[in-house]
Amino acid sequence: MSEQIGELLAPYRLMMTPGPCSIDPRVYRALATPLVGHMDPWFTEMIGEVQVLLRRAFQTENRVTFPISASGSGGIEAAVVNPLEPGDEAIVCVNGNFSERMAVIASRVPTTTIHRVEAPWGRTVDPNDVRKAAKGRKIKFIGVCHGETSTGVISPIDDFRKVADEVGALLVVDAVATLCGTPLNVDRQKIDLCFSGTQKAISAPPGMSPITVGPRMEEVLRSRKTPVQSWYFDLTTTMNFWGKDRTYHHTPPISIVFALREALRIVFEEGLEAGWQRHRQNQLALVAGLEALGIELFVPNEKDRLPTVTSVYVPKGVEDGRVRRQLLDEFGIEIAGGIGPLKGKIWRIGLMGYVSQAKHILFFLAALEKVLLDQGLSVSPGAGVGAAIRVYSHAEPATVGHRS
Ligand SMILES: *Cc1c(COP(=O)(O)O)cnc(C)c1O
């Protein structure tokens, strides 16, 4: 080949998607840390700090808390293949793409019966429907997606915990899009197994899925009669590395562990509660701006709206792909389109971690106004930015994410 392949020069992007999101420069620096072997005593000690930080993020004292070497989908896989044994029945609440994924993965475990309790995309599953589905059955676990990023819907964990208690089931929660972005307290909310993803509100690169296993779930895993079908995702053996023995299981993505540690340090410099507040506040400003431009929210009930992902209908008169392409080419801003049945119908705007800052929201709204005007929509320039500014004008800079 005669043609030289040049140095990698990636464009700078503001990633306002449901993941991955843009990350703090400090996290990039941590990512560039020279490698240290995963069996090196320095490394095996350092990962204890990552586990301490993860327990704080999940708000738990669970011994079994560590990042799985896999994306968020690997977290889903681990969460469902570990508790399920042949003959078991489980319920998965399905109201979007990722909860659907949990049901699909669980259904692949041989000789199990997975009951799906569904709700239309854009809504939450009715806990009462779960109660009805569980009636007269022995249900191993109820699976819920806390923040459905395909639609921008948040589900009320406590209501599902109540049903799980009534029917004697464990509660499994997908917190990929919510951990560090919205209130979540694993111990107080009695979640038996909870997992997340590094590239969402934690604001680290993709590649790991933090998971935490409560005492009741741990007991279920320990008393399994059959081996877990997946060798890689078998939590009891992976824990040999992340537990006190630190014995080799597989090689973790060492650089991502460094990045995760720094991202979590940033989370706790601000404080979890302050971070939740910031995500909420910035979403309110974004929503005010979008509504002022005449853009309609996809999730009708305000209380169901996921603070980390706002979904809106693509306005009539513009084309989904062209708007997103111009935002990218002209302003370096990436927002996401719809997936599955919502392809071409909605936009999903992620405000996760580092992205959730007033300066990013104001920049995005200004860019969107320009693009919509160019694409032939009659918006009044400044209307969206103005509405967001009115939300921000009384807010303390720190509460909307201003960093020095
Ligand atoms: C992004 C996401 C996942 C999947 O994570 P990947 O890292 O893409 O595998 C799962 N669940 C939810 C709620 C998500 O937002």
Short mmCIF file of C-alpha atoms and ligand atoms in Angstrom, two decimals:
data_model
loop_
_atom_site.label_atom_id
_atom_site.label_comp_id
_atom_site.label_asym_id
_atom_site.label_seq_id
_atom_site.Cartn_x
_atom_site.Cartn_y
_atom_site.Cartn_z
CA MET A 1 0.00 0.00 0.00
CA SER A 2 1.62 3.25 -1.10
CA GLU A 3 -0.69 5.66 0.67
CA GLN A 4 0.41 6.63 4.18
CA ILE A 5 -2.14 6.32 6.91
CA GLY A 6 -1.79 9.51 8.91
CA GLU A 7 -1.81 10.15 12.62
CA LEU A 8 -5.22 9.80 14.24
CA LEU A 9 -6.75 13.27 14.50
CA ALA A 10 -10.23 12.89 15.95
CA PRO A 11 -12.63 15.85 15.82
CA TYR A 12 -13.59 17.51 19.08
CA ARG A 13 -17.21 16.67 19.86
CA LEU A 14 -19.69 17.67 22.51
CA MET A 15 -21.49 14.35 23.00
CA MET A 16 -24.99 15.14 24.21
CA THR A 17 -26.23 11.61 23.71
CA PRO A 18 -27.48 8.84 25.99
CA GLY A 19 -23.85 7.66 26.10
CA PRO A 20 -21.03 7.90 25.65
CA CYS A 21 -20.96 11.47 26.93
CA SER A 22 -18.10 13.96 26.89
CA ILE A 23 -15.73 13.57 29.81
CA ASP A 24 -13.64 15.82 32.04
CA PRO A 25 -10.02 16.50 30.90
CA ARG A 26 -8.86 15.03 34.21
CA VAL A 27 -10.34 11.69 33.18
CA TYR A 28 -8.42 11.79 29.88
CA ARG A 29 -5.24 12.37 31.84
CA ALA A 30 -5.96 9.38 34.06
CA LEU A 31 -6.62 7.32 30.91
CA ALA A 32 -3.11 8.12 29.68
CA THR A 33 -1.51 6.78 32.90
CA PRO A 34 1.24 4.26 32.04
CA LEU A 35 -0.02 0.70 32.42
CA VAL A 36 0.63 -1.23 35.61
CA GLY A 37 0.06 -4.98 35.48
CA HIS A 38 -3.22 -6.20 36.91
CA MET A 39 -1.37 -8.61 39.26
CA ASP A 40 1.06 -5.92 40.42
CA PRO A 41 0.65 -5.38 44.19
CA TRP A 42 0.24 -1.65 43.58
CA PHE A 43 -2.66 -2.30 41.21
CA THR A 44 -4.39 -4.91 43.36
CA GLU A 45 -4.28 -2.48 46.26
CA MET A 46 -5.38 0.53 44.21
CA ILE A 47 -8.51 -1.23 42.94
CA GLY A 48 -9.68 -1.41 46.55
CA GLU A 49 -10.06 2.38 46.33
CA VAL A 50 -12.15 2.04 43.19
CA GLN A 51 -14.40 -0.37 45.08
CA VAL A 52 -14.74 2.07 47.99
CA LEU A 53 -15.77 4.80 45.53
CA LEU A 54 -18.24 2.49 43.79
CA ARG A 55 -19.88 1.53 47.09
CA ARG A 56 -20.34 5.23 47.78
CA ALA A 57 -21.83 5.78 44.33
CA PHE A 58 -24.30 2.91 44.75
CA GLN A 59 -24.83 3.96 48.41
CA THR A 60 -24.23 0.45 49.65
CA GLU A 61 -22.13 -1.58 52.02
CA ASN A 62 -22.34 -4.63 49.75
CA ARG A 63 -19.09 -6.59 49.84
CA VAL A 64 -19.58 -7.70 46.24
CA THR A 65 -19.20 -4.37 44.45
CA PHE A 66 -16.83 -3.99 41.49
CA PRO A 67 -16.73 -3.02 37.81
CA ILE A 68 -17.30 -5.89 35.36
CA SER A 69 -15.01 -5.81 32.29
CA ALA A 70 -17.82 -5.23 29.81
CA SER A 71 -20.14 -2.53 28.51
CA GLY A 72 -23.53 -1.92 30.11
CA SER A 73 -25.03 -4.80 28.15
CA GLY A 74 -22.49 -7.08 29.84
CA GLY A 75 -23.93 -5.80 33.11
CA ILE A 76 -27.41 -6.84 31.99
CA GLU A 77 -26.09 -10.26 31.03
CA ALA A 78 -24.33 -10.78 34.37
CA ALA A 79 -27.39 -9.56 36.27
CA VAL A 80 -29.75 -12.11 34.76
CA VAL A 81 -27.61 -15.20 34.03
CA ASN A 82 -26.26 -15.39 37.58
CA PRO A 83 -29.50 -15.78 39.52
CA LEU A 84 -31.34 -17.93 36.95
CA GLU A 85 -31.21 -21.72 37.20
CA PRO A 86 -33.06 -24.27 35.05
CA GLY A 87 -36.79 -24.22 35.75
CA ASP A 88 -36.78 -20.71 37.24
CA GLU A 89 -39.34 -18.03 36.46
CA ALA A 90 -38.65 -14.30 36.44
CA ILE A 91 -40.45 -11.08 35.49
CA VAL A 92 -38.92 -8.33 33.38
CA CYS A 93 -40.66 -4.95 33.07
CA VAL A 94 -40.41 -3.94 29.42
CA ASN A 95 -40.96 -0.31 28.35
CA GLY A 96 -38.18 0.33 25.85
CA ASN A 97 -35.10 -1.02 24.11
CA PHE A 98 -32.89 -1.72 27.13
CA SER A 99 -35.54 -3.35 29.29
CA GLU A 100 -36.40 -5.39 26.19
CA ARG A 101 -32.73 -6.38 26.01
CA MET A 102 -32.88 -7.64 29.59
CA ALA A 103 -35.89 -9.80 28.72
CA VAL A 104 -34.18 -11.16 25.59
CA ILE A 105 -30.96 -12.04 27.43
CA ALA A 106 -32.88 -13.72 30.27
CA SER A 107 -34.96 -15.70 27.77
CA ARG A 108 -31.79 -17.25 26.38
CA VAL A 109 -31.05 -19.02 29.67
CA PRO A 110 -32.25 -22.57 28.92
CA THR A 111 -35.46 -23.91 30.47
CA THR A 112 -36.43 -20.73 32.26
CA THR A 113 -39.68 -18.84 31.86
CA ILE A 114 -39.45 -15.08 31.55
CA HIS A 115 -42.69 -13.15 31.92
CA ARG A 116 -42.67 -9.75 30.29
CA VAL A 117 -44.86 -7.08 31.75
CA GLU A 118 -45.07 -4.33 29.18
CA ALA A 119 -45.91 -0.65 28.91
CA PRO A 120 -45.98 1.54 25.80
CA TRP A 121 -42.66 3.26 25.01
CA GLY A 122 -42.65 6.60 26.82
CA ARG A 123 -44.47 5.28 29.89
CA THR A 124 -43.56 3.34 33.02
CA VAL A 125 -44.72 -0.20 33.65
CA ASP A 126 -47.61 -0.34 36.11
CA PRO A 127 -46.44 -2.12 39.31
CA ASN A 128 -49.95 -3.53 39.62
CA ASP A 129 -49.49 -5.38 36.33
CA VAL A 130 -46.34 -6.94 37.81
CA ARG A 131 -48.33 -7.97 40.89
CA LYS A 132 -50.92 -9.66 38.65
CA ALA A 133 -48.26 -11.43 36.57
CA ALA A 134 -46.60 -12.80 39.71
CA LYS A 135 -49.83 -14.16 41.18
CA GLY A 136 -49.58 -17.88 41.97
CA ARG A 137 -46.03 -18.16 40.65
CA LYS A 138 -42.64 -18.53 42.24
CA ILE A 139 -40.72 -15.58 40.81
CA LYS A 140 -36.94 -15.52 41.24
CA PHE A 141 -36.49 -11.85 40.43
CA ILE A 142 -38.22 -8.80 39.05
CA GLY A 143 -36.05 -6.88 36.57
CA VAL A 144 -36.53 -3.14 36.09
CA CYS A 145 -34.70 -0.59 33.99
CA HIS A 146 -34.37 2.52 36.20
CA GLY A 147 -33.64 4.95 33.37
CA GLU A 148 -34.85 3.82 29.93
CA THR A 149 -32.59 5.78 27.63
CA SER A 150 -34.42 4.67 24.48
CA THR A 151 -37.41 6.76 25.56
CA GLY A 152 -36.18 9.05 28.37
CA VAL A 153 -38.34 7.48 31.08
CA ILE A 154 -37.44 6.95 34.75
CA SER A 155 -39.18 4.18 36.69
CA PRO A 156 -40.12 4.31 40.39
CA ILE A 157 -37.86 1.67 42.00
CA ASP A 158 -39.64 1.76 45.38
CA ASP A 159 -42.97 0.72 43.86
CA PHE A 160 -41.37 -2.35 42.29
CA ARG A 161 -39.53 -3.16 45.53
CA LYS A 162 -42.90 -3.23 47.27
CA VAL A 163 -44.27 -5.74 44.77
CA ALA A 164 -41.08 -7.82 44.97
CA ASP A 165 -41.48 -7.96 48.77
CA GLU A 166 -45.10 -9.05 48.47
CA VAL A 167 -44.30 -11.89 46.09
CA GLY A 168 -40.95 -12.89 47.64
CA ALA A 169 -38.85 -11.98 44.60
CA LEU A 170 -35.43 -10.40 44.33
CA LEU A 171 -35.14 -6.99 42.67
CA VAL A 172 -32.67 -6.47 39.80
CA VAL A 173 -32.16 -2.89 38.59
CA ASP A 174 -30.48 -1.57 35.43
CA ALA A 175 -29.00 1.74 36.62
CA VAL A 176 -26.74 2.18 33.58
CA ALA A 177 -28.18 5.62 32.80
CA THR A 178 -28.99 6.77 36.31
CA LEU A 179 -26.07 6.02 38.67
CA CYS A 180 -24.52 9.37 39.72
CA GLY A 181 -27.16 11.27 37.70
CA THR A 182 -30.38 10.70 39.67
CA PRO A 183 -31.21 9.68 43.24
CA LEU A 184 -30.41 6.00 43.80
CA ASN A 185 -29.66 4.30 47.09
CA VAL A 186 -29.09 0.58 46.78
CA ASP A 187 -29.20 -0.24 50.50
CA ARG A 188 -32.09 1.99 51.46
CA GLN A 189 -34.10 0.96 48.42
CA LYS A 190 -33.23 -2.70 49.10
CA ILE A 191 -32.06 -3.43 45.55
CA ASP A 192 -30.67 -6.98 45.44
CA LEU A 193 -28.56 -6.48 42.35
CA CYS A 194 -27.78 -3.23 40.58
CA PHE A 195 -25.45 -2.43 37.71
CA SER A 196 -24.36 0.59 35.67
CA GLY A 197 -22.03 1.66 32.87
CA THR A 198 -18.91 3.82 32.97
CA GLN A 199 -19.79 5.96 29.93
CA LYS A 200 -23.06 7.43 31.19
CA ALA A 201 -23.51 9.75 34.20
CA ILE A 202 -20.24 8.53 35.77
CA SER A 203 -18.61 10.29 32.80
CA ALA A 204 -15.74 7.90 32.06
CA PRO A 205 -15.04 6.11 28.75
CA PRO A 206 -17.13 3.07 27.85
CA GLY A 207 -15.80 -0.35 28.75
CA MET A 208 -16.86 -1.31 32.26
CA SER A 209 -20.08 -2.06 34.07
CA PRO A 210 -20.03 -1.42 37.82
CA ILE A 211 -22.18 -3.94 39.66
CA THR A 212 -23.25 -4.50 43.26
CA VAL A 213 -24.75 -7.64 44.77
CA GLY A 214 -26.75 -7.55 48.02
CA PRO A 215 -26.56 -10.21 50.75
CA ARG A 216 -29.75 -12.02 49.69
CA MET A 217 -28.65 -12.20 46.07
CA GLU A 218 -25.18 -13.31 47.15
CA GLU A 219 -26.77 -16.16 49.10
CA VAL A 220 -28.78 -17.19 46.02
CA LEU A 221 -25.62 -17.21 43.89
CA ARG A 222 -23.65 -19.21 46.45
CA SER A 223 -26.32 -21.87 46.78
CA ARG A 224 -26.70 -22.49 43.04
CA LYS A 225 -27.00 -26.17 42.15
CA THR A 226 -25.83 -25.72 38.56
CA PRO A 227 -22.90 -23.68 37.22
CA VAL A 228 -23.70 -20.32 35.61
CA GLN A 229 -23.93 -20.88 31.84
CA SER A 230 -21.49 -18.03 31.16
CA TRP A 231 -17.89 -18.53 32.31
CA TYR A 232 -16.92 -14.89 31.74
CA PHE A 233 -19.88 -13.39 33.59
CA ASP A 234 -19.93 -15.84 36.52
CA LEU A 235 -19.93 -13.34 39.39
CA THR A 236 -18.73 -15.81 42.03
CA THR A 237 -15.48 -16.51 40.16
CA THR A 238 -14.90 -12.95 38.86
CA MET A 239 -15.05 -11.94 42.50
CA ASN A 240 -11.89 -13.97 43.15
CA PHE A 241 -10.01 -11.08 41.58
CA TRP A 242 -12.04 -8.25 43.06
CA GLY A 243 -12.44 -10.07 46.42
CA LYS A 244 -9.76 -10.35 49.08
CA ASP A 245 -7.73 -13.03 47.25
CA ARG A 246 -7.09 -10.94 44.10
CA THR A 247 -6.49 -14.14 42.12
CA TYR A 248 -6.38 -13.97 38.33
CA HIS A 249 -9.67 -14.44 36.47
CA HIS A 250 -9.26 -12.33 33.31
CA THR A 251 -7.29 -9.19 32.46
CA PRO A 252 -9.38 -6.11 33.26
CA PRO A 253 -9.14 -2.99 31.03
CA ILE A 254 -6.54 -1.37 33.27
CA SER A 255 -6.71 2.08 31.63
CA ILE A 256 -10.47 2.22 32.08
CA VAL A 257 -10.04 1.36 35.76
CA PHE A 258 -7.73 4.40 36.08
CA ALA A 259 -10.25 6.59 34.28
CA LEU A 260 -13.15 5.28 36.37
CA ARG A 261 -11.27 6.08 39.57
CA GLU A 262 -10.71 9.70 38.49
CA ALA A 263 -14.30 10.12 37.24
CA LEU A 264 -15.62 8.91 40.60
CA ARG A 265 -13.27 11.23 42.46
CA ILE A 266 -14.81 14.10 40.52
CA VAL A 267 -18.31 12.86 41.41
CA PHE A 268 -17.48 12.98 45.12
CA GLU A 269 -15.70 16.31 44.97
CA GLU A 270 -19.06 17.75 43.97
CA GLY A 271 -21.07 15.37 46.17
CA LEU A 272 -23.67 12.87 44.99
CA GLU A 273 -26.70 14.88 46.06
CA ALA A 274 -25.32 18.09 44.53
CA GLY A 275 -24.73 16.17 41.30
CA TRP A 276 -28.31 14.86 41.24
CA GLN A 277 -29.53 18.42 41.80
CA ARG A 278 -27.36 19.72 38.95
CA HIS A 279 -28.69 17.11 36.52
CA ARG A 280 -32.26 18.03 37.47
CA GLN A 281 -31.68 21.77 37.24
CA ASN A 282 -29.98 21.61 33.85
CA GLN A 283 -32.72 19.42 32.45
CA LEU A 284 -35.32 21.98 33.55
CA ALA A 285 -33.40 24.67 31.65
CA LEU A 286 -33.08 22.45 28.58
CA VAL A 287 -36.79 21.61 28.64
CA ALA A 288 -37.72 25.29 29.03
CA GLY A 289 -35.54 26.12 26.03
CA LEU A 290 -36.93 23.34 23.85
CA GLU A 291 -40.54 24.15 24.72
CA ALA A 292 -39.95 27.82 23.94
CA LEU A 293 -38.92 26.70 20.44
CA GLY A 294 -42.22 24.87 20.10
CA ILE A 295 -40.61 21.44 20.38
CA GLU A 296 -42.81 18.81 22.02
CA LEU A 297 -41.58 16.53 24.79
CA PHE A 298 -41.96 12.82 24.09
CA VAL A 299 -42.64 11.76 27.70
CA PRO A 300 -46.03 13.22 28.61
CA ASN A 301 -45.83 12.92 32.41
CA GLU A 302 -43.30 15.25 33.95
CA LYS A 303 -42.57 12.88 36.83
CA ASP A 304 -41.61 10.11 34.38
CA ARG A 305 -38.91 12.20 32.69
CA LEU A 306 -35.39 10.86 33.08
CA PRO A 307 -33.09 13.74 34.16
CA THR A 308 -30.14 12.36 32.17
CA VAL A 309 -31.93 11.94 28.81
CA THR A 310 -34.59 14.24 27.40
CA SER A 311 -36.54 12.94 24.44
CA VAL A 312 -38.51 15.19 22.10
CA TYR A 313 -40.52 14.72 18.92
CA VAL A 314 -38.67 15.74 15.75
CA PRO A 315 -40.57 18.93 14.79
CA LYS A 316 -42.79 18.70 11.71
CA GLY A 317 -41.16 20.32 8.67
CA VAL A 318 -37.58 19.24 9.31
CA GLU A 319 -35.77 16.02 8.60
CA ASP A 320 -34.24 14.13 11.55
CA GLY A 321 -30.96 13.18 9.88
CA ARG A 322 -30.28 16.58 8.30
CA VAL A 323 -30.70 18.47 11.56
CA ARG A 324 -28.45 16.10 13.49
CA ARG A 325 -25.87 16.19 10.70
CA GLN A 326 -25.72 19.98 10.64
CA LEU A 327 -25.40 20.13 14.43
CA LEU A 328 -22.44 17.79 14.11
CA ASP A 329 -20.74 19.40 11.12
CA GLU A 330 -21.22 23.01 12.08
CA PHE A 331 -21.05 22.90 15.88
CA GLY A 332 -19.47 19.55 16.75
CA ILE A 333 -22.54 18.63 18.77
CA GLU A 334 -23.85 15.07 18.71
CA ILE A 335 -27.39 14.30 19.82
CA ALA A 336 -29.06 10.92 19.28
CA GLY A 337 -31.97 9.90 17.11
CA GLY A 338 -34.66 7.42 18.07
CA ILE A 339 -34.16 3.67 17.99
CA GLY A 340 -36.52 0.82 17.09
CA PRO A 341 -40.08 2.05 16.60
CA LEU A 342 -38.99 5.62 17.38
CA LYS A 343 -36.38 5.85 14.61
CA GLY A 344 -36.82 9.14 12.75
CA LYS A 345 -39.52 10.24 15.20
CA ILE A 346 -37.63 11.50 18.24
CA TRP A 347 -34.35 13.05 19.33
CA ARG A 348 -32.68 12.03 22.54
CA ILE A 349 -30.57 14.69 24.22
CA GLY A 350 -28.24 13.39 26.90
CA LEU A 351 -27.17 15.53 29.84
CA MET A 352 -24.89 13.18 31.68
CA GLY A 353 -22.03 13.91 34.03
CA TYR A 354 -19.60 16.41 32.53
CA VAL A 355 -22.09 17.37 29.80
CA SER A 356 -24.65 18.57 32.34
CA GLN A 357 -23.36 22.14 32.60
CA ALA A 358 -25.21 25.38 31.86
CA LYS A 359 -22.65 26.45 29.27
CA HIS A 360 -23.29 23.28 27.24
CA ILE A 361 -27.07 23.65 27.35
CA LEU A 362 -26.95 27.30 26.29
CA PHE A 363 -24.51 26.50 23.47
CA PHE A 364 -26.68 23.61 22.30
CA LEU A 365 -29.89 25.66 22.30
CA ALA A 366 -28.21 28.46 20.33
CA ALA A 367 -26.86 25.95 17.80
CA LEU A 368 -30.22 24.23 17.51
CA GLU A 369 -31.99 27.54 16.83
CA LYS A 370 -29.56 28.29 14.01
CA VAL A 371 -29.88 24.82 12.50
CA LEU A 372 -33.69 24.79 12.69
CA LEU A 373 -33.81 28.20 11.00
CA ASP A 374 -31.47 26.98 8.27
CA GLN A 375 -33.63 23.90 7.79
CA GLY A 376 -36.64 26.09 7.16
CA LEU A 377 -38.44 26.04 10.47
CA SER A 378 -39.78 29.40 11.63
CA VAL A 379 -38.33 29.67 15.11
CA SER A 380 -37.80 32.98 16.79
CA PRO A 381 -34.04 33.39 17.27
CA GLY A 382 -33.07 33.61 20.93
CA ALA A 383 -36.36 32.18 22.19
CA GLY A 384 -34.89 28.90 23.41
CA VAL A 385 -31.73 30.41 24.84
CA GLY A 386 -33.78 33.15 26.51
CA ALA A 387 -36.08 30.66 28.22
CA ALA A 388 -33.11 28.68 29.52
CA ILE A 389 -31.42 31.86 30.76
CA ARG A 390 -34.56 32.72 32.72
CA VAL A 391 -34.31 29.32 34.48
CA TYR A 392 -30.62 29.91 35.20
CA SER A 393 -30.72 33.56 36.18
CA HIS A 394 -31.36 32.90 39.86
CA ALA A 395 -29.36 29.70 40.16
CA GLU A 396 -25.98 29.55 41.90
CA PRO A 397 -23.26 28.90 39.30
CA ALA A 398 -22.08 25.78 41.18
CA THR A 399 -25.54 24.19 41.05
CA VAL A 400 -25.61 24.27 37.25
CA GLY A 401 -22.12 22.88 36.83
CA HIS A 402 -19.85 25.83 36.38
CA ARG A 403 -16.29 24.60 36.86
CA SER A 404 -13.26 26.84 37.14
C1 LIG B 1 -26.59 2.39 27.40
C2 LIG B 1 -27.48 1.48 28.17
C3 LIG B 1 -27.27 0.10 28.22
C4 LIG B 1 -26.26 -0.59 27.37
O1 LIG B 1 -24.97 -0.20 27.61
P1 LIG B 1 -23.83 -0.52 26.51
O2 LIG B 1 -22.63 0.04 27.19
O3 LIG B 1 -24.20 0.16 25.24
O4 LIG B 1 -23.76 -1.99 26.36
C5 LIG B 1 -28.10 -0.65 29.02
N1 LIG B 1 -29.09 -0.10 29.74
C6 LIG B 1 -29.33 1.22 29.70
C7 LIG B 1 -30.44 1.78 30.49
C8 LIG B 1 -28.53 2.05 28.92
O5 LIG B 1 -28.79 3.37 28.89
#
